[in-house]
Coordinates of C-alpha atoms in Angstrom, one line a residue:
R832 CA 35.5 -65.4 114.2
P833 CA 38.5 -65.7 112.0
K834 CA 40.6 -62.5 111.8
R835 CA 40.7 -60.5 108.6
P836 CA 44.0 -60.1 107.1
K837 CA 45.5 -56.7 107.6
R838 CA 45.5 -54.5 104.5
R839 CA 48.8 -53.5 103.3
R840 CA 49.4 -49.8 103.3
G841 CA 51.5 -48.0 100.9
P842 CA 53.8 -45.2 101.7
G843 CA 52.1 -42.4 103.4
G844 CA 49.5 -44.7 105.0
G845 CA 47.4 -45.1 101.8
P846 CA 46.5 -48.2 99.8
P847 CA 49.5 -49.8 98.2
G848 CA 50.1 -48.5 94.6
R849 CA 48.0 -45.2 94.9
R850 CA 49.4 -41.7 95.2
P851 CA 48.2 -39.6 98.0
P852 CA 45.5 -37.0 97.0
R853 CA 46.5 -33.5 96.1
P854 CA 45.6 -30.8 98.4
R855 CA 42.5 -28.8 97.3
V856 CA 43.1 -25.2 96.0
P857 CA 40.3 -22.9 97.2
F858 CA 38.1 -21.3 94.2
H859 CA 37.5 -17.6 94.3
R860 CA 34.5 -16.3 92.0
R861 CA 35.1 -13.1 90.0
D862 CA 32.9 -10.1 90.5
P863 CA 29.4 -10.8 88.9
I864 CA 28.9 -7.1 88.2
K865 CA 31.8 -7.0 85.8
R866 CA 30.5 -10.1 83.9
L867 CA 27.1 -8.5 83.7
N868 CA 28.6 -5.3 82.4
V869 CA 30.6 -7.1 79.7
G870 CA 27.4 -8.9 78.6
L871 CA 25.5 -5.8 78.4
L872 CA 28.2 -4.1 76.4
V873 CA 28.2 -6.9 73.9
V874 CA 24.4 -6.9 73.6
A875 CA 24.4 -3.1 73.3
F876 CA 27.0 -3.3 70.5
V877 CA 24.9 -5.8 68.6
L878 CA 21.8 -3.8 69.1
S879 CA 23.6 -0.7 68.0
L880 CA 24.5 -2.5 64.7
F881 CA 20.9 -3.4 64.1
A882 CA 19.7 0.0 65.1
G883 CA 22.3 1.6 62.7
R884 CA 21.1 -0.6 59.9
L885 CA 17.5 0.2 60.7
V886 CA 18.3 3.9 60.7
Q887 CA 20.1 3.4 57.4
L888 CA 17.1 1.6 55.8
Q889 CA 14.4 3.8 57.3
T890 CA 16.0 7.2 56.9
I891 CA 19.1 7.4 54.7
E892 CA 18.2 4.8 52.1
S893 CA 14.4 4.7 52.7
G894 CA 13.6 6.5 49.5
S895 CA 15.4 4.1 47.2
Y896 CA 14.1 1.0 49.0
S897 CA 10.5 2.4 49.0
E898 CA 10.8 3.2 45.4
L899 CA 12.1 -0.3 44.6
A900 CA 9.3 -1.9 46.6
I901 CA 6.7 0.2 44.8
K902 CA 8.1 -0.7 41.5
Q903 CA 7.8 -4.4 42.4
R904 CA 4.1 -3.9 43.3
L905 CA 3.0 -1.0 41.1
Q906 CA 1.6 -1.8 37.7
E907 CA 0.5 0.8 35.1
I908 CA -2.6 -0.1 33.2
D909 CA -3.6 1.7 30.0
L910 CA -7.1 3.2 29.9
P911 CA -7.9 3.5 26.2
A912 CA -10.2 6.3 25.1
G913 CA -13.4 5.5 23.4
R914 CA -12.9 6.1 19.7
G915 CA -15.4 8.4 18.0
D916 CA -17.9 7.0 15.6
I917 CA -18.0 7.7 11.9
T918 CA -21.6 8.2 10.7
D919 CA -23.3 9.1 7.4
A920 CA -25.1 12.4 6.9
Q921 CA -28.2 11.0 8.7
G922 CA -26.3 9.6 11.7
N923 CA -26.2 6.0 10.6
P924 CA -23.0 4.4 11.9
L925 CA -20.4 3.5 9.4
A926 CA -17.7 2.8 12.0
M927 CA -18.4 2.4 15.7
T928 CA -16.6 1.4 18.9
V929 CA -17.9 -1.5 20.9
E930 CA -16.9 -3.1 24.3
A931 CA -14.0 -5.5 24.1
R932 CA -11.3 -7.0 26.4
A933 CA -7.5 -7.0 26.5
I934 CA -5.8 -10.3 27.6
F935 CA -2.7 -9.9 29.8
A936 CA -0.2 -12.1 31.5
D937 CA 1.8 -11.8 34.7
P938 CA 4.9 -13.9 33.8
Y939 CA 6.3 -13.5 37.3
I940 CA 3.7 -15.8 39.0
I941 CA 3.2 -18.2 36.1
K942 CA 5.0 -21.5 37.0
P943 CA 7.2 -22.9 34.3
E944 CA 5.4 -26.3 34.4
K945 CA 2.1 -24.4 33.6
R946 CA 3.3 -22.5 30.6
Q947 CA 2.7 -25.1 28.0
A948 CA -0.9 -25.7 29.2
I949 CA -1.5 -22.0 29.0
V950 CA -0.1 -21.8 25.4
N951 CA -2.1 -24.8 24.3
A952 CA -5.3 -23.2 25.6
L953 CA -4.9 -19.5 24.7
A954 CA -3.2 -19.7 21.3
P955 CA -6.1 -21.4 19.5
T956 CA -8.8 -19.5 21.5
L957 CA -7.3 -16.1 20.6
G958 CA -5.9 -17.0 17.2
L959 CA -2.3 -16.3 18.3
D960 CA 1.0 -17.7 17.4
P961 CA 1.9 -20.4 20.1
A962 CA 5.6 -19.4 20.0
S963 CA 4.8 -15.8 20.5
V964 CA 2.5 -16.6 23.5
M965 CA 5.2 -18.8 25.0
K966 CA 7.8 -16.1 24.6
T967 CA 5.5 -13.5 26.2
I968 CA 4.6 -15.5 29.3
S969 CA 8.2 -16.6 29.9
R970 CA 9.8 -13.1 30.2
P971 CA 11.8 -13.1 33.4
G972 CA 11.0 -10.5 36.0
S973 CA 8.0 -9.1 34.1
R974 CA 4.8 -8.5 36.0
F975 CA 2.6 -7.3 33.1
E976 CA 2.5 -8.3 29.4
Y977 CA -0.4 -7.9 26.9
L978 CA -1.3 -11.0 24.9
A979 CA -4.2 -9.7 22.8
H980 CA -6.3 -6.6 22.3
G981 CA -9.8 -6.1 21.0
V982 CA -11.0 -9.5 22.1
R983 CA -14.7 -10.0 22.0
P984 CA -16.4 -10.4 25.5
D985 CA -17.5 -14.0 24.7
Q986 CA -13.9 -15.0 23.9
A987 CA -12.7 -13.2 27.0
R988 CA -15.1 -15.3 29.1
L989 CA -13.5 -18.4 27.7
V990 CA -10.1 -17.2 28.7
T991 CA -11.2 -16.4 32.3
G992 CA -13.0 -19.8 32.4
Y993 CA -9.6 -21.6 32.2
K994 CA -8.7 -20.0 35.6
F995 CA -5.0 -19.8 34.8
L996 CA -3.0 -18.1 37.6
G997 CA -1.3 -15.1 36.0
I998 CA -3.7 -14.7 33.1
G999 CA -6.4 -11.9 33.3
T1000 CA -8.5 -9.5 31.3
L1001 CA -9.0 -5.7 31.2
P1002 CA -11.9 -3.7 29.6
E1003 CA -11.1 -1.8 26.4
Y1004 CA -12.8 -1.1 23.1
R1005 CA -12.9 -2.7 19.6
R1006 CA -13.6 -1.0 16.3
Q1007 CA -16.5 -2.4 14.3
Y1008 CA -17.9 -1.7 10.9
P1009 CA -21.6 -2.6 10.9
N1010 CA -22.0 -2.4 7.1
D1011 CA -19.1 -4.6 6.3
S1012 CA -17.5 -3.4 3.0
L1013 CA -19.7 -0.4 2.5
A1014 CA -17.5 2.7 1.9
A1015 CA -14.5 0.8 3.1
G1016 CA -12.2 2.6 0.8
V1017 CA -13.3 5.9 2.3
I1018 CA -13.6 4.9 6.0
G1019 CA -10.5 2.7 6.2
F1020 CA -9.8 0.6 9.3
V1021 CA -8.1 0.6 12.7
N1022 CA -5.2 -1.8 13.0
A1023 CA -4.3 -4.2 15.9
E1024 CA -2.5 -1.4 17.8
G1025 CA -5.7 0.6 17.8
K1026 CA -4.5 3.2 15.4
G1027 CA -6.1 4.3 12.1
A1028 CA -4.3 2.6 9.3
T1029 CA -6.1 3.8 6.1
G1030 CA -8.9 6.1 4.9
L1031 CA -10.5 8.6 7.3
E1032 CA -9.5 6.4 10.2
Y1033 CA -5.9 7.3 9.4
A1034 CA -6.4 10.9 8.1
M1035 CA -8.5 11.9 11.2
N1036 CA -6.9 9.6 13.8
S1037 CA -6.1 12.4 16.2
Q1038 CA -9.7 13.6 16.4
L1039 CA -11.2 10.1 16.4
A1040 CA -8.8 8.5 18.9
G1041 CA -9.0 11.1 21.7
R1042 CA -6.4 10.8 24.5
S1043 CA -5.7 7.6 26.3
G1044 CA -5.4 7.5 30.1
W1045 CA -3.7 5.3 32.6
Q1046 CA -4.1 3.9 36.1
R1047 CA -1.3 2.8 38.4
V1048 CA -2.4 0.1 41.0
E1049 CA -0.5 -2.1 43.5
I1050 CA -0.5 -5.8 42.8
S1051 CA 0.4 -8.4 45.4
P1052 CA 2.8 -11.3 44.7
E1053 CA -0.2 -13.5 44.1
G1054 CA -1.4 -11.1 41.3
Q1055 CA -4.2 -9.6 43.3
H1056 CA -5.1 -5.9 43.4
I1057 CA -4.2 -4.4 46.9
P1058 CA -7.4 -2.5 47.8
M1059 CA -5.8 0.1 50.1
G1060 CA -2.6 0.4 48.1
E1061 CA -1.5 3.3 45.9
D1062 CA -4.0 4.0 43.1
Q1063 CA -3.3 6.9 40.7
K1064 CA -5.4 7.6 37.6
R1065 CA -5.5 9.9 34.5
P1066 CA -8.9 9.5 33.0
P1067 CA -9.1 9.0 29.2
V1068 CA -10.6 11.7 27.0
P1069 CA -13.0 10.2 24.4
G1070 CA -12.4 11.0 20.7
R1071 CA -14.8 13.1 18.7
G1072 CA -17.2 11.5 16.2
V1073 CA -17.0 12.4 12.5
R1074 CA -20.2 12.9 10.5
L1075 CA -19.8 12.5 6.7
T1076 CA -21.8 13.9 3.8
L1077 CA -22.3 10.4 2.5
M1078 CA -25.8 8.9 2.4
R1079 CA -25.8 5.2 3.3
D1080 CA -28.6 4.2 1.0
I1081 CA -27.1 6.0 -2.1
Q1082 CA -23.7 4.6 -1.2
Y1083 CA -25.1 1.1 -1.0
Q1084 CA -26.7 1.4 -4.4
A1085 CA -23.6 2.9 -6.0
Q1086 CA -21.4 0.1 -4.6
R1087 CA -23.8 -2.6 -5.6
A1088 CA -24.0 -1.3 -9.2
I1089 CA -20.3 -0.9 -9.7
E1090 CA -19.5 -4.3 -8.2
Q1091 CA -21.9 -5.9 -10.6
Q1092 CA -20.5 -4.1 -13.6
V1093 CA -16.9 -4.8 -12.7
K1094 CA -17.8 -8.5 -12.5
A1095 CA -19.9 -8.4 -15.7
T1096 CA -17.2 -6.6 -17.8
G1097 CA -14.1 -8.2 -16.3
A1098 CA -12.8 -4.8 -15.5
R1099 CA -9.7 -4.4 -13.2
S1100 CA -11.6 -1.9 -11.1
G1101 CA -14.4 0.6 -11.1
S1102 CA -15.7 3.6 -9.1
V1103 CA -18.8 5.8 -8.7
V1104 CA -19.0 9.3 -7.3
V1105 CA -22.3 10.9 -6.5
M1106 CA -22.1 14.7 -5.7
D1107 CA -24.4 17.6 -5.1
P1108 CA -23.1 20.3 -7.4
R1109 CA -24.6 23.2 -5.5
D1110 CA -22.6 22.7 -2.3
G1111 CA -20.0 20.1 -3.3
R1112 CA -21.3 17.5 -0.8
L1113 CA -20.3 14.0 -1.7
L1114 CA -23.2 11.6 -1.3
A1115 CA -21.5 8.4 -2.4
M1116 CA -17.9 7.3 -3.1
A1117 CA -18.0 3.6 -4.1
S1118 CA -15.3 1.5 -5.6
A1119 CA -14.8 -2.2 -6.5
P1120 CA -13.2 -4.5 -5.8
G1121 CA -13.5 -3.7 -2.1
Y1122 CA -12.8 -5.4 1.2
D1123 CA -14.3 -5.9 4.6
P1124 CA -12.5 -3.7 7.2
N1125 CA -13.6 -6.0 10.0
D1126 CA -11.3 -8.6 8.4
Y1127 CA -8.8 -6.5 6.5
N1128 CA -6.1 -9.1 6.8
D1129 CA -8.1 -11.4 4.5
S1130 CA -7.7 -8.9 1.6
H1131 CA -4.7 -7.7 -0.4
P1132 CA -3.3 -4.3 0.7
S1133 CA -3.9 -2.9 -2.8
R1134 CA -7.6 -2.9 -2.0
W1135 CA -7.3 -0.8 1.2
G1136 CA -7.2 2.6 -0.4
S1137 CA -9.7 4.6 -2.4
P1138 CA -8.9 4.5 -6.2
I1139 CA -11.3 7.5 -6.5
V1140 CA -8.6 9.8 -5.3
Q1141 CA -5.5 7.6 -5.5
E1142 CA -5.6 6.3 -9.1
A1143 CA -4.8 8.7 -11.9
Y1144 CA -6.1 8.0 -15.4
E1145 CA -6.5 9.8 -18.7
P1146 CA -10.1 11.1 -18.8
G1147 CA -10.5 10.8 -22.5
S1148 CA -13.6 12.3 -24.0
T1149 CA -15.1 13.3 -20.7
G1150 CA -12.3 15.9 -20.7
K1151 CA -13.7 17.6 -23.8
V1152 CA -16.0 19.8 -21.8
L1153 CA -13.0 21.7 -20.6
T1154 CA -12.0 22.4 -24.1
A1155 CA -15.6 23.3 -24.9
A1156 CA -15.6 25.8 -22.1
A1157 CA -12.3 27.4 -23.2
V1158 CA -13.2 27.8 -26.9
M1159 CA -16.7 29.1 -26.1
E1160 CA -15.3 31.6 -23.6
K1161 CA -12.2 32.7 -25.4
G1162 CA -12.4 31.4 -29.0
G1163 CA -15.7 32.7 -30.2
V1164 CA -17.2 29.2 -30.7
T1165 CA -20.9 28.7 -30.2
P1166 CA -23.0 25.5 -30.2
E1167 CA -24.0 26.3 -33.8
T1168 CA -20.5 26.9 -35.1
V1169 CA -19.9 24.5 -38.0
F1170 CA -16.8 22.4 -38.4
T1171 CA -15.9 20.1 -41.4
V1172 CA -14.8 17.0 -39.7
P1173 CA -12.9 14.1 -41.4
D1174 CA -12.4 10.8 -39.4
R1175 CA -8.6 11.6 -39.2
L1176 CA -6.4 14.6 -39.1
K1177 CA -2.6 15.0 -39.4
R1178 CA -0.8 17.6 -37.3
Y1179 CA 3.0 17.7 -37.8
D1180 CA 4.2 14.1 -37.7
R1181 CA 1.1 12.6 -35.9
T1182 CA -2.2 11.5 -37.2
F1183 CA -5.2 11.8 -34.9
R1184 CA -8.4 9.7 -35.5
D1185 CA -11.9 9.5 -34.3
S1186 CA -13.0 6.3 -32.5
H1187 CA -14.6 4.9 -35.7
R1188 CA -14.4 5.5 -39.4
H1189 CA -16.8 7.9 -41.0
P1190 CA -17.0 10.1 -44.1
T1191 CA -16.2 13.7 -43.8
Q1192 CA -19.0 15.4 -41.9
R1193 CA -20.2 19.0 -41.3
L1194 CA -20.9 19.0 -37.6
T1195 CA -22.0 21.8 -35.4
F1196 CA -19.9 22.2 -32.3
G1197 CA -22.9 20.8 -30.4
G1198 CA -22.7 17.8 -32.8
V1199 CA -18.9 17.5 -32.2
L1200 CA -19.6 17.1 -28.5
A1201 CA -22.6 14.9 -28.9
T1202 CA -20.8 12.4 -31.2
S1203 CA -17.5 12.8 -29.2
S1204 CA -15.4 13.6 -32.2
N1205 CA -11.7 13.8 -31.4
V1206 CA -11.0 15.5 -34.8
G1207 CA -13.7 18.0 -34.3
T1208 CA -12.5 18.9 -30.8
I1209 CA -9.0 19.5 -32.2
L1210 CA -10.3 21.8 -34.9
A1211 CA -12.2 23.8 -32.3
S1212 CA -9.2 23.9 -29.9
E1213 CA -7.1 25.6 -32.6
R1214 CA -9.1 28.8 -32.1
I1215 CA -7.4 29.3 -28.7
T1216 CA -3.7 29.3 -27.6
Q1217 CA -2.3 26.4 -25.7
Q1218 CA -1.7 28.8 -22.8
T1219 CA -5.5 29.6 -22.7
L1220 CA -6.3 25.9 -22.7
Y1221 CA -3.9 25.2 -19.9
Q1222 CA -5.4 28.1 -17.8
F1223 CA -8.9 26.6 -18.1
L1224 CA -7.7 23.1 -17.2
R1225 CA -6.1 24.6 -14.0
A1226 CA -9.2 26.6 -13.3
F1227 CA -11.3 23.5 -13.4
G1228 CA -9.0 21.8 -10.9
F1229 CA -6.6 19.8 -13.0
G1230 CA -3.1 19.4 -11.6
E1231 CA -4.1 20.0 -8.0
K1232 CA -5.6 17.9 -5.2
T1233 CA -9.2 18.3 -4.4
G1234 CA -8.4 18.6 -0.7
V1235 CA -11.2 16.2 0.3
G1236 CA -9.1 14.8 3.1
L1237 CA -8.5 11.2 2.1
P1238 CA -4.9 10.0 2.3
G1239 CA -2.8 9.2 -0.7
E1240 CA -4.7 11.5 -3.1
T1241 CA -3.0 12.1 -6.4
A1242 CA -3.0 15.5 -8.2
G1243 CA -2.8 13.8 -11.5
Q1244 CA -0.5 15.2 -14.2
L1245 CA -0.8 18.5 -16.0
L1246 CA 2.5 19.9 -17.3
P1247 CA 2.8 23.6 -18.0
P1248 CA 2.7 24.6 -21.7
E1249 CA 6.4 25.3 -21.9
R1250 CA 7.0 21.6 -21.3
W1251 CA 4.5 20.4 -23.9
S1252 CA 5.8 18.9 -27.1
G1253 CA 4.8 20.3 -30.5
T1254 CA 1.7 18.0 -30.7
D1255 CA 0.7 17.7 -27.0
R1256 CA -2.0 20.3 -27.2
Y1257 CA -4.1 18.1 -29.6
P1258 CA -4.5 15.0 -27.4
I1259 CA -4.8 17.2 -24.4
A1260 CA -7.8 18.9 -26.1
F1261 CA -9.6 15.5 -26.2
G1262 CA -8.6 14.3 -22.8
Q1263 CA -5.3 12.4 -23.3
T1264 CA -1.7 13.1 -22.3
V1265 CA -3.1 14.5 -19.0
S1266 CA -4.3 12.5 -16.0
V1267 CA -6.8 13.1 -13.2
N1268 CA -8.5 11.2 -10.4
A1269 CA -12.2 10.4 -10.6
L1270 CA -13.1 13.0 -8.0
Q1271 CA -11.4 15.7 -10.0
M1272 CA -13.4 14.7 -13.0
A1273 CA -16.7 14.7 -11.1
S1274 CA -15.9 18.2 -9.8
V1275 CA -15.5 19.4 -13.4
Y1276 CA -19.1 18.3 -14.2
A1277 CA -20.3 19.7 -11.0
T1278 CA -18.9 23.1 -12.0
I1279 CA -20.8 23.0 -15.3
A1280 CA -23.9 21.9 -13.5
N1281 CA -23.6 24.7 -10.9
G1282 CA -23.6 27.4 -13.6
G1283 CA -19.9 27.7 -14.0
T1284 CA -19.0 28.2 -10.3
R1285 CA -16.6 25.6 -8.9
V1286 CA -17.4 24.4 -5.3
P1287 CA -14.6 21.9 -4.2
P1288 CA -16.0 18.5 -3.2
T1289 CA -16.7 18.1 0.5
L1290 CA -16.7 14.8 2.4
I1291 CA -16.7 15.9 6.1
E1292 CA -19.9 17.5 7.4
G1293 CA -18.3 18.1 10.8
T1294 CA -17.4 16.5 14.1
T1295 CA -19.5 15.6 17.1
G1296 CA -18.8 15.5 20.8
E1297 CA -20.1 13.2 23.6
D1298 CA -23.4 15.2 23.6
G1299 CA -23.9 14.6 19.9
A1300 CA -23.7 18.3 19.1
L1301 CA -22.3 18.9 15.6
T1302 CA -19.4 21.3 15.0
P1303 CA -19.6 22.0 11.2
A1304 CA -16.5 21.7 9.2
A1305 CA -15.2 24.8 7.4
R1306 CA -16.6 25.1 3.9
P1307 CA -14.1 25.6 1.0
A1308 CA -14.2 28.8 -1.0
S1309 CA -15.9 28.6 -4.3
R1310 CA -14.7 30.4 -7.5
R1311 CA -16.2 31.2 -10.9
V1312 CA -14.6 29.3 -13.8
V1313 CA -16.9 30.1 -16.7
S1314 CA -19.8 32.4 -17.2
P1315 CA -23.4 31.2 -16.5
G1316 CA -24.3 31.6 -20.1
T1317 CA -21.4 29.3 -21.3
A1318 CA -22.2 26.8 -18.6
R1319 CA -25.9 26.8 -19.7
E1320 CA -25.0 26.3 -23.4
I1321 CA -22.6 23.4 -22.5
R1322 CA -25.4 21.8 -20.4
D1323 CA -27.7 22.0 -23.4
M1324 CA -25.1 20.4 -25.7
L1325 CA -24.4 17.6 -23.2
E1326 CA -28.1 16.7 -23.3
G1327 CA -27.5 15.7 -27.0
V1328 CA -25.0 13.0 -25.8
T1329 CA -27.9 11.1 -24.3
S1330 CA -30.1 11.5 -27.4
R1331 CA -30.6 8.8 -30.0
D1332 CA -27.8 10.3 -32.1
G1333 CA -25.4 10.7 -29.2
T1334 CA -22.9 8.3 -27.7
A1335 CA -24.8 7.5 -24.5
P1336 CA -28.6 6.8 -25.1
K1337 CA -28.2 4.1 -22.4
A1338 CA -27.8 6.9 -19.8
K1339 CA -31.2 8.4 -20.5
I1340 CA -33.7 8.2 -17.6
P1341 CA -37.4 8.2 -18.5
G1342 CA -39.1 11.4 -17.3
Y1343 CA -35.9 13.3 -16.6
R1344 CA -33.7 15.5 -18.6
V1345 CA -30.1 14.1 -18.5
A1346 CA -26.9 15.7 -19.6
G1347 CA -23.5 14.0 -19.7
K1348 CA -20.5 12.8 -21.6
T1349 CA -18.9 9.5 -22.4
G1350 CA -15.2 8.8 -22.2
T1351 CA -13.1 6.0 -23.8
A1352 CA -9.4 6.5 -23.3
E1353 CA -6.5 4.1 -24.0
I1354 CA -4.5 3.2 -21.0
V1355 CA -0.8 4.0 -21.1
N1356 CA 1.5 0.9 -21.1
P1357 CA 4.0 1.6 -18.4
R1358 CA 6.6 -0.7 -20.1
C1359 CA 6.9 1.5 -23.1
G1360 CA 5.1 4.7 -22.2
C1361 CA 2.8 4.2 -25.2
Y1362 CA -0.7 3.1 -25.9
D1363 CA 0.0 -0.5 -26.7
G1364 CA -2.4 -3.2 -25.6
S1365 CA -3.0 -2.0 -22.0
G1366 CA -6.8 -1.7 -22.4
Y1367 CA -9.2 1.2 -22.0
T1368 CA -10.7 3.5 -19.4
A1369 CA -14.4 3.7 -20.0
S1370 CA -16.3 6.4 -18.2
F1371 CA -19.4 8.5 -18.1
A1372 CA -20.1 11.8 -16.2
G1373 CA -23.4 13.5 -16.1
F1374 CA -26.0 15.4 -14.1
A1375 CA -29.8 15.6 -13.7
P1376 CA -32.2 17.2 -14.1
A1377 CA -30.3 18.9 -16.9
D1378 CA -32.1 22.2 -16.6
D1379 CA -32.0 22.3 -12.8
P1380 CA -28.9 20.1 -11.8
Q1381 CA -29.1 18.7 -8.3
L1382 CA -27.0 15.5 -8.7
V1383 CA -23.8 14.6 -10.5
V1384 CA -22.8 11.0 -11.1
Q1385 CA -19.3 10.0 -12.3
V1386 CA -18.6 6.4 -13.3
V1387 CA -15.2 4.9 -14.2
L1388 CA -14.3 1.4 -15.3
Q1389 CA -10.6 0.5 -15.7
G1390 CA -9.8 -2.1 -18.3
P1391 CA -13.1 -3.8 -19.2
R1392 CA -12.3 -7.0 -21.1
K1393 CA -15.7 -8.7 -21.7
G1394 CA -17.8 -7.2 -24.5
S1395 CA -17.6 -3.5 -25.3
H1396 CA -15.0 -1.2 -23.8
Y1397 CA -16.8 2.1 -24.7
G1398 CA -18.1 4.4 -22.0
G1399 CA -21.5 4.7 -23.6
D1400 CA -21.9 0.9 -23.4
V1401 CA -20.4 -0.1 -20.0
A1402 CA -20.4 3.1 -17.9
A1403 CA -23.6 4.8 -19.0
P1404 CA -25.9 2.0 -17.7
V1405 CA -24.3 2.3 -14.2
F1406 CA -24.9 6.0 -14.3
K1407 CA -28.5 5.4 -15.1
D1408 CA -28.9 2.9 -12.3
V1409 CA -27.3 5.0 -9.7
M1410 CA -28.8 8.4 -10.8
S1411 CA -32.3 6.9 -10.9
F1412 CA -32.0 5.6 -7.4
A1413 CA -30.4 8.9 -6.1
L1414 CA -33.2 11.0 -7.7
Q1415 CA -35.8 8.9 -6.0
T1416 CA -34.0 8.8 -2.6
R1417 CA -33.6 12.6 -2.6
K1418 CA -37.2 13.0 -3.8
I1419 CA -36.2 15.1 -6.8
P1420 CA -39.1 15.3 -9.2
P1421 CA -38.8 15.8 -13.0
T1422 CA -38.9 19.4 -14.0
G1423 CA -41.4 18.7 -16.7
S1424 CA -39.7 21.0 -19.2
K1425 CA -38.9 19.9 -22.7
P1426 CA -35.2 19.4 -23.7
P1427 CA -33.7 21.6 -26.4
I1428 CA -33.3 20.2 -29.8
T1429 CA -29.6 19.6 -30.3
K1430 CA -28.5 20.4 -33.8
I1431 CA -25.8 17.9 -34.7
Y1432 CA -25.4 18.1 -38.4
A1433 CA -25.1 21.4 -40.3
R1434 CA -27.4 22.0 -43.2
D1435 CA -25.7 22.5 -46.5

């Protein structure tokens, strides 16, 4: 074999160009126990930090964090109380509470991209403003917002049918008026917030509304009720019902009659009061034009009240019975007292006239009342002082509220004698320069019908609980105003008003003895404070049977423009209609007695 060439060796015996390897240094391991201890110390330190934080969260700061967590989950839900019903004297519902739903939103879980779809669906379904719905469901951080109250169950089913996450319903109640506009001016309505806004709904809200309750429940982030979560509850206390003295059938007839007459005469408004003079119970309080409390927003707010107590007017000749009572009690006047009556009379710088021209007549005082002579009334009133006249006006209830319980009642206007001008006593004697409301005037005739004893009008029979038991309302105190003899003589004279020679033969009811008085008063023009083209107040007030009065009916028409404006022509027919119906409804038979012969003209 050929010999391999010898490798060259570098210095030190290694390959040429390489350094000799370094000598190895021996490795000595540290103590593993020390390393383990260090690691354990580090872990222990970290765990101590966590433990300290846990102690801080679970002990020192646990209350605040628990409270914050509860606030995030806990929602308070209102539990409305069932509102008490309003019924007539026979228990027929005039205002009642029915089942409804509240629509609510949980803005926290409503996704922004879903908001417009929710608005597009709910706004038209619930009749809400789209911008308002959008604002409500977009409130940051909120978990509960009401969208609507009093929603009918069928509408609520539509809402739940959309299956929107974050939209739900809750049970509540809705106010309903089953007779629509019947007695709306008396009953009033409940507004969108569930509070009485007008009428008895407002005046007796605390009794009717009861006390609302609440329930606190825990809601998950997905909007679900946590079954085992916190659940606190204060049960609601139902409101008490209110039973009125009104009778639905008589109220309906009175309202129908006055609505038709307001339309036929073009009057601005009209009212009818039906009253039992023996105990002051009001059987009907009807006014026109009215409104439907189920849809009160569709009518003007001016219609929401009751003009029977809220509107003051000058009574005109219906007020002459007060002068008659005063002069017969204190002035020595009797029904046969004769007065020489021209058609006009001047006192100081004023001339007073009768409603129509006539030659000078010799009338009995009964004839003065039957023909409604202003001049004859003035002549009779001069037999008493103006202080005496004022005292009788006050005794009959002028210048003070009736206290019937309806909001906004006016006391009318009756100034004390020291503030009367030199001629005020004369128009006051025949029912002008003073003002009253229709209920005050009805009370005057009820006093005469009741033998001279005034029983204030009563509208509230009492309140009822859940068991239906009636708690009677306190009865107002009665007081004697005139003697029974004077009241009887005035009743007999008022029968002459409905005779052929009187001013209201249209008020006569076949088979019954009817007593009453017409009124036709000029309306004060507010621009000048004078009687200048503002129209007339036409009225009639009366009772039947005249010899055993059991019903009083007062009719007022403000500003009739079509045809006659006299009370005997436009108000007396409404009286006849309503009184005839009420007599039949109450099963009041004719007395069968003969009416007195009213002597109107004095024999020469």
